[in-house]
XYZ file of C-alpha atoms in Angstrom:
377
model
C 0.000 0.000 0.000
C 2.790 2.388 0.904
C 4.477 1.723 -2.433
C 1.225 2.342 -4.308
C 0.678 5.585 -2.409
C 4.216 6.735 -3.213
C 3.735 5.846 -6.888
C 0.477 7.781 -7.015
C 2.118 10.830 -5.435
C 5.040 10.640 -7.849
C 2.726 10.386 -10.855
C 0.623 13.290 -9.602
C 3.714 15.421 -9.043
C 5.040 14.607 -12.510
C 1.667 15.401 -14.068
C 1.457 18.696 -12.185
C 4.973 19.617 -13.271
C 4.187 18.735 -16.877
C 0.996 20.795 -16.761
C 2.911 23.732 -15.272
C 5.429 23.749 -18.111
C 2.707 23.411 -20.739
C 0.785 26.347 -19.269
C 3.972 28.409 -19.040
C 4.853 27.729 -22.675
C 1.333 28.631 -23.799
C 1.509 31.852 -21.788
C 4.880 32.785 -23.256
C 3.776 32.119 -26.821
C 0.322 33.727 -26.749
C -0.224 35.922 -23.673
C 3.211 37.268 -22.735
C 3.758 41.057 -23.304
C 6.330 40.140 -25.980
C 4.127 37.556 -27.686
C 3.442 39.821 -30.661
C 7.078 40.218 -31.679
C 8.540 38.042 -34.442
C 11.149 35.395 -33.782
C 11.705 31.693 -33.249
C 8.888 30.034 -31.323
C 11.392 27.722 -29.667
C 13.388 30.722 -28.436
C 10.223 32.396 -27.154
C 9.040 29.247 -25.398
C 12.109 28.392 -23.357
C 15.552 29.546 -22.275
C 16.846 26.078 -23.172
C 17.105 27.264 -26.773
C 19.616 29.917 -25.759
C 21.266 27.425 -23.387
C 21.947 25.030 -26.255
C 23.703 27.603 -28.420
C 25.548 29.470 -25.648
C 26.506 26.644 -23.277
C 26.509 23.416 -25.286
C 27.905 25.028 -28.464
C 29.983 27.517 -26.425
C 28.992 31.064 -27.256
C 27.255 30.502 -30.581
C 23.964 32.172 -29.658
C 25.041 35.606 -30.891
C 25.533 34.141 -34.366
C 22.155 32.423 -34.145
C 20.609 35.780 -33.261
C 22.044 37.236 -36.469
C 20.485 34.378 -38.437
C 17.140 35.110 -36.800
C 17.425 38.778 -37.753
C 17.867 37.786 -41.395
C 14.756 35.634 -41.174
C 12.458 37.712 -38.952
C 13.604 41.338 -39.241
C 15.440 43.990 -37.254
C 13.442 43.642 -34.005
C 13.051 40.070 -32.791
C 12.281 38.100 -29.670
C 15.324 36.017 -28.734
C 14.061 34.361 -25.532
C 10.950 34.470 -23.340
C 11.743 37.864 -21.806
C 14.046 39.723 -24.203
C 14.064 41.487 -27.548
C 17.103 42.060 -29.729
C 17.343 45.073 -32.034
C 19.646 45.209 -35.041
C 19.241 48.861 -36.009
C 21.908 51.498 -35.185
C 19.331 54.278 -35.592
C 17.495 52.885 -32.559
C 20.527 53.358 -30.300
C 19.387 56.626 -28.704
C 15.871 55.293 -28.194
C 17.193 52.359 -26.184
C 19.837 54.091 -24.111
C 18.293 57.548 -24.041
C 19.926 60.926 -23.591
C 21.439 62.177 -20.356
C 18.049 63.665 -19.493
C 16.214 60.366 -19.969
C 15.665 57.798 -17.264
C 16.633 54.224 -18.024
C 16.803 51.449 -15.444
C 19.282 48.687 -16.123
C 18.228 45.133 -16.865
C 18.686 43.216 -13.612
C 19.368 39.714 -15.000
C 22.233 41.053 -17.105
C 24.055 43.226 -14.566
C 23.749 40.483 -11.942
C 26.176 38.391 -13.993
C 29.046 40.622 -12.872
C 28.710 39.267 -9.339
C 29.263 42.762 -7.914
C 25.842 43.843 -6.593
C 27.226 46.925 -4.858
C 28.954 48.436 -7.888
C 27.602 51.304 -9.953
C 27.614 48.976 -12.951
C 25.245 46.544 -11.228
C 22.910 49.196 -9.805
C 19.570 48.731 -11.562
C 17.582 51.824 -10.561
C 18.323 54.961 -12.587
C 18.322 57.383 -9.651
C 20.390 55.094 -7.428
C 22.895 54.548 -10.220
C 23.098 58.297 -10.829
C 23.847 58.846 -7.132
C 26.652 56.287 -7.088
C 28.066 57.287 -10.422
C 28.024 60.947 -9.440
C 30.481 60.269 -6.626
C 32.924 58.755 -9.129
C 32.489 61.299 -11.917
C 35.199 63.719 -10.704
C 37.753 60.965 -11.133
C 36.735 60.423 -14.756
C 36.527 64.082 -15.709
C 38.678 65.431 -18.529
C 40.770 67.335 -15.994
C 41.428 64.199 -13.933
C 42.327 62.111 -16.975
C 44.753 64.750 -18.273
C 46.353 64.981 -14.821
C 47.056 61.242 -14.895
C 48.337 61.247 -18.466
C 51.963 60.661 -17.341
C 50.829 57.359 -15.822
C 49.369 56.231 -19.140
C 52.348 57.439 -21.174
C 54.808 55.615 -18.924
C 52.976 52.331 -19.461
C 52.582 52.887 -23.199
C 56.308 53.551 -23.494
C 57.068 50.237 -21.784
C 54.853 48.397 -24.259
C 56.308 50.295 -27.221
C 59.811 49.318 -26.112
C 58.804 45.675 -25.928
C 57.319 45.875 -29.419
C 60.582 47.389 -30.679
C 62.630 44.626 -29.060
C 60.337 41.981 -30.536
C 60.803 43.482 -33.976
C 64.579 43.213 -33.630
C 64.611 39.682 -32.210
C 61.784 38.228 -34.266
C 59.735 37.420 -31.174
C 56.031 36.890 -31.816
C 53.761 38.801 -29.439
C 50.061 38.199 -28.952
C 48.756 41.745 -29.117
C 45.528 40.874 -27.305
C 47.512 39.678 -24.285
C 49.927 42.618 -24.498
C 47.055 45.112 -24.616
C 45.387 43.331 -21.700
C 48.579 43.797 -19.673
C 48.692 47.463 -20.682
C 45.095 48.249 -19.785
C 45.251 46.282 -16.532
C 48.376 48.111 -15.372
C 46.895 51.477 -16.350
C 43.497 50.954 -14.742
C 45.122 49.632 -11.549
C 47.266 52.756 -11.413
C 44.141 54.874 -11.834
C 42.214 52.952 -9.189
C 44.902 52.100 -6.622
C 48.019 54.161 -7.514
C 49.926 50.880 -7.961
C 49.830 47.854 -10.236
C 51.232 44.339 -10.739
C 53.594 45.281 -13.589
C 52.051 42.842 -16.033
C 53.828 44.643 -18.872
C 57.170 43.518 -17.452
C 56.331 39.821 -17.441
C 57.711 37.679 -20.237
C 54.271 36.480 -21.343
C 52.378 39.640 -20.309
C 50.659 37.458 -17.682
C 48.871 35.238 -20.177
C 47.296 33.259 -17.319
C 45.350 36.352 -16.218
C 44.049 36.960 -19.726
C 42.869 33.348 -19.923
C 41.243 33.619 -16.492
C 39.211 36.648 -17.561
C 38.110 34.920 -20.764
C 37.064 31.836 -18.787
C 35.056 34.073 -16.474
C 33.238 35.624 -19.431
C 32.576 32.181 -20.887
C 31.203 31.078 -17.524
C 28.746 33.947 -17.740
C 26.808 32.014 -20.376
C 26.091 29.291 -17.830
C 25.380 31.722 -14.994
C 22.899 33.525 -17.220
C 20.861 30.352 -17.435
C 21.231 29.556 -13.727
C 21.558 32.948 -11.959
C 21.100 31.394 -8.510
C 24.599 29.949 -8.915
C 26.044 33.458 -8.471
C 24.767 33.832 -4.907
C 25.750 30.224 -4.175
C 29.322 30.872 -5.335
C 29.521 34.086 -3.316
C 28.347 32.204 -0.240
C 31.176 29.659 -0.484
C 34.432 30.593 1.231
C 37.163 31.604 -1.202
C 39.513 28.970 0.218
C 36.931 26.261 -0.493
C 36.134 27.673 -3.933
C 39.793 27.563 -4.996
C 39.869 23.853 -4.111
C 36.557 23.074 -5.810
C 37.423 25.135 -8.906
C 41.225 25.533 -9.319
C 40.697 27.681 -12.415
C 39.173 30.315 -10.118
C 42.346 30.724 -8.045
C 43.692 33.745 -9.935
C 40.271 35.393 -9.870
C 39.989 34.875 -6.120
C 43.524 36.175 -5.577
C 42.593 39.245 -7.595
C 39.466 39.854 -5.500
C 41.538 39.540 -2.335
C 44.075 41.980 -3.780
C 41.348 44.537 -4.455
C 40.200 44.271 -0.851
C 43.752 44.660 0.477
C 44.106 47.883 -1.486
C 40.673 49.310 -0.665
C 40.379 48.664 3.074
C 43.316 50.853 4.223
C 42.010 53.789 2.196
C 38.476 53.548 3.561
C 39.673 53.012 7.135
C 42.380 55.690 6.844
C 45.007 53.152 7.915
C 47.380 53.487 4.965
C 51.025 53.037 5.883
C 53.454 55.913 5.496
C 55.300 54.020 2.759
C 52.061 53.439 0.828
C 51.206 57.128 0.999
C 54.701 58.103 -0.129
C 54.664 55.630 -3.021
C 51.273 56.791 -4.296
C 51.630 59.304 -7.104
C 48.047 60.527 -6.817
C 44.786 60.176 -4.944
C 42.807 57.160 -6.015
C 39.191 56.694 -6.901
C 38.626 55.249 -3.438
C 39.868 58.424 -1.813
C 37.228 60.215 -3.886
C 34.591 57.703 -2.805
C 35.602 57.913 0.848
C 35.529 61.718 0.876
C 32.352 62.075 -1.179
C 28.971 63.218 0.129
C 27.537 59.720 -0.104
C 25.947 58.254 3.000
C 27.967 55.820 5.112
C 25.884 52.934 3.747
C 27.301 53.740 0.306
C 30.894 53.656 1.562
C 31.055 50.139 2.960
C 34.042 47.915 2.274
C 31.988 45.370 0.341
C 30.466 47.972 -1.968
C 33.800 49.670 -2.543
C 35.405 46.333 -3.353
C 32.635 45.683 -5.864
C 33.475 49.003 -7.519
C 37.149 48.056 -7.555
C 36.475 44.695 -9.169
C 34.367 46.229 -11.917
C 36.872 49.000 -12.615
C 39.895 46.734 -12.870
C 38.182 43.707 -14.389
C 35.737 45.009 -16.957
C 37.689 48.223 -17.503
C 40.776 46.354 -18.658
C 39.357 43.650 -20.934
C 36.931 45.920 -22.782
C 39.603 48.491 -23.611
C 42.094 45.792 -24.582
C 39.497 44.249 -26.879
C 38.887 47.612 -28.571
C 42.627 48.139 -29.083
C 43.054 44.637 -30.495
C 40.121 45.105 -32.850
C 41.514 48.469 -33.942
C 44.882 46.922 -34.803
C 43.186 44.143 -36.763
C 41.114 46.504 -38.897
C 44.010 48.877 -39.445
C 46.122 46.005 -40.746
C 43.220 44.817 -42.895
C 42.814 48.277 -44.421
C 46.273 49.589 -45.232
C 44.876 52.860 -46.552
C 43.724 53.729 -43.032
C 47.238 53.185 -41.705
C 48.613 55.514 -44.358
C 46.201 58.295 -43.460
C 46.937 57.935 -39.756
C 50.693 57.986 -40.337
C 50.434 61.199 -42.324
C 48.340 62.848 -39.627
C 50.509 61.622 -36.741
C 53.679 62.750 -38.515
C 52.557 66.318 -37.952
C 52.978 66.007 -34.179
C 56.393 66.745 -32.707
C 57.858 63.822 -30.683
C 57.905 65.929 -27.529
C 54.284 67.053 -27.963
C 52.501 63.706 -28.103
C 49.917 64.538 -25.465
C 46.272 63.569 -25.237
C 45.324 67.183 -25.938
C 47.294 67.136 -29.186
C 45.880 63.786 -30.274
C 42.345 65.016 -29.603
C 42.892 67.719 -32.226
C 43.619 65.233 -35.013
C 40.364 64.995 -37.013
C 40.974 61.688 -38.780
C 42.215 59.912 -35.662
C 39.258 61.113 -33.604
C 36.450 60.699 -36.141
C 37.586 57.387 -37.597
C 39.863 55.505 -35.237
C 38.240 56.542 -31.940
C 34.557 56.906 -32.777
C 34.552 53.694 -34.800
C 34.536 51.833 -31.479
C 32.333 54.200 -29.514
C 28.859 53.081 -30.581
C 27.013 51.531 -33.541
C 25.835 54.882 -34.892
C 29.400 56.148 -35.097
C 30.386 52.954 -36.883
C 27.635 53.446 -39.404
C 28.460 57.090 -40.067
C 32.152 56.312 -40.507
C 31.328 53.915 -43.304
C 29.243 56.410 -45.261
């Protein structure tokens, strides 16, 4: 009797679960707010469609989305809750002007695993508050003041390129640019860095760790609860369970070691003497934000976003720029002619900003889709 009762319960549970999924699929296909938009019915019915292309086939969903655009048009539904728009003219409508209010999309920003950062702040007003405290550090005046830091790092990389040219050494520019941007952004954020540019392989292991983290985002997107589970596990246990995470965990610990003394005003005399400038965390500490916005955890989240995302994205843009310049030799010729007009001792950001071809073509090409489109016309 007990076995029969258990079997009946199991069958009932399975039937209820099946009915739930059927009802959910019907809702998504016919009654969901996005039901009227064109696109694959399989994609609209379940996230497993995206899971297959992004997790099983490892990052192929973006190419599948392009195929769907060709079949269904410029605005399509790519999963139960999201639309994808392939129209540069719609850029301002989506992101709005500075006067417009746009909340961020929670499921996407949660993937960063830094809930306290400005990047991961969903609400428009809350984000504006947090971002406002950091704005002075990213002003034109602040960037120009720190130009010597950037130039010093660029000169190191240029010297290594020159040496490689003489010796015949092959350098992976994506890794070299990652080392450059990481050293620069760490100098901006902490007034010190790990000298990745001086390592023989430009710290290839770090580049690979970041790429693995981005690839892991495809899985976390499908199972977002894993993010909170991973954050709940002690770092020492996580490094044993997932050895590939060791460098990432060491990096997080390094961010905390750099942030805590600044927030607690316990910096050593030697650290203060070594620092060439105030850091972004001095700005955050001395801002008008409430004490709840200046906690160690939130500040560490800001530090992780700045040094993690801020390095890879810029390195990717530089790598892409080099690729397209080499693919289009005529662009290189134009840039050389324009750059030749600058005296060697006057190669400042202010001077570069006055070069029309460099700014309108080389810089804006990577700024947004609308700039890309206009540069091709």
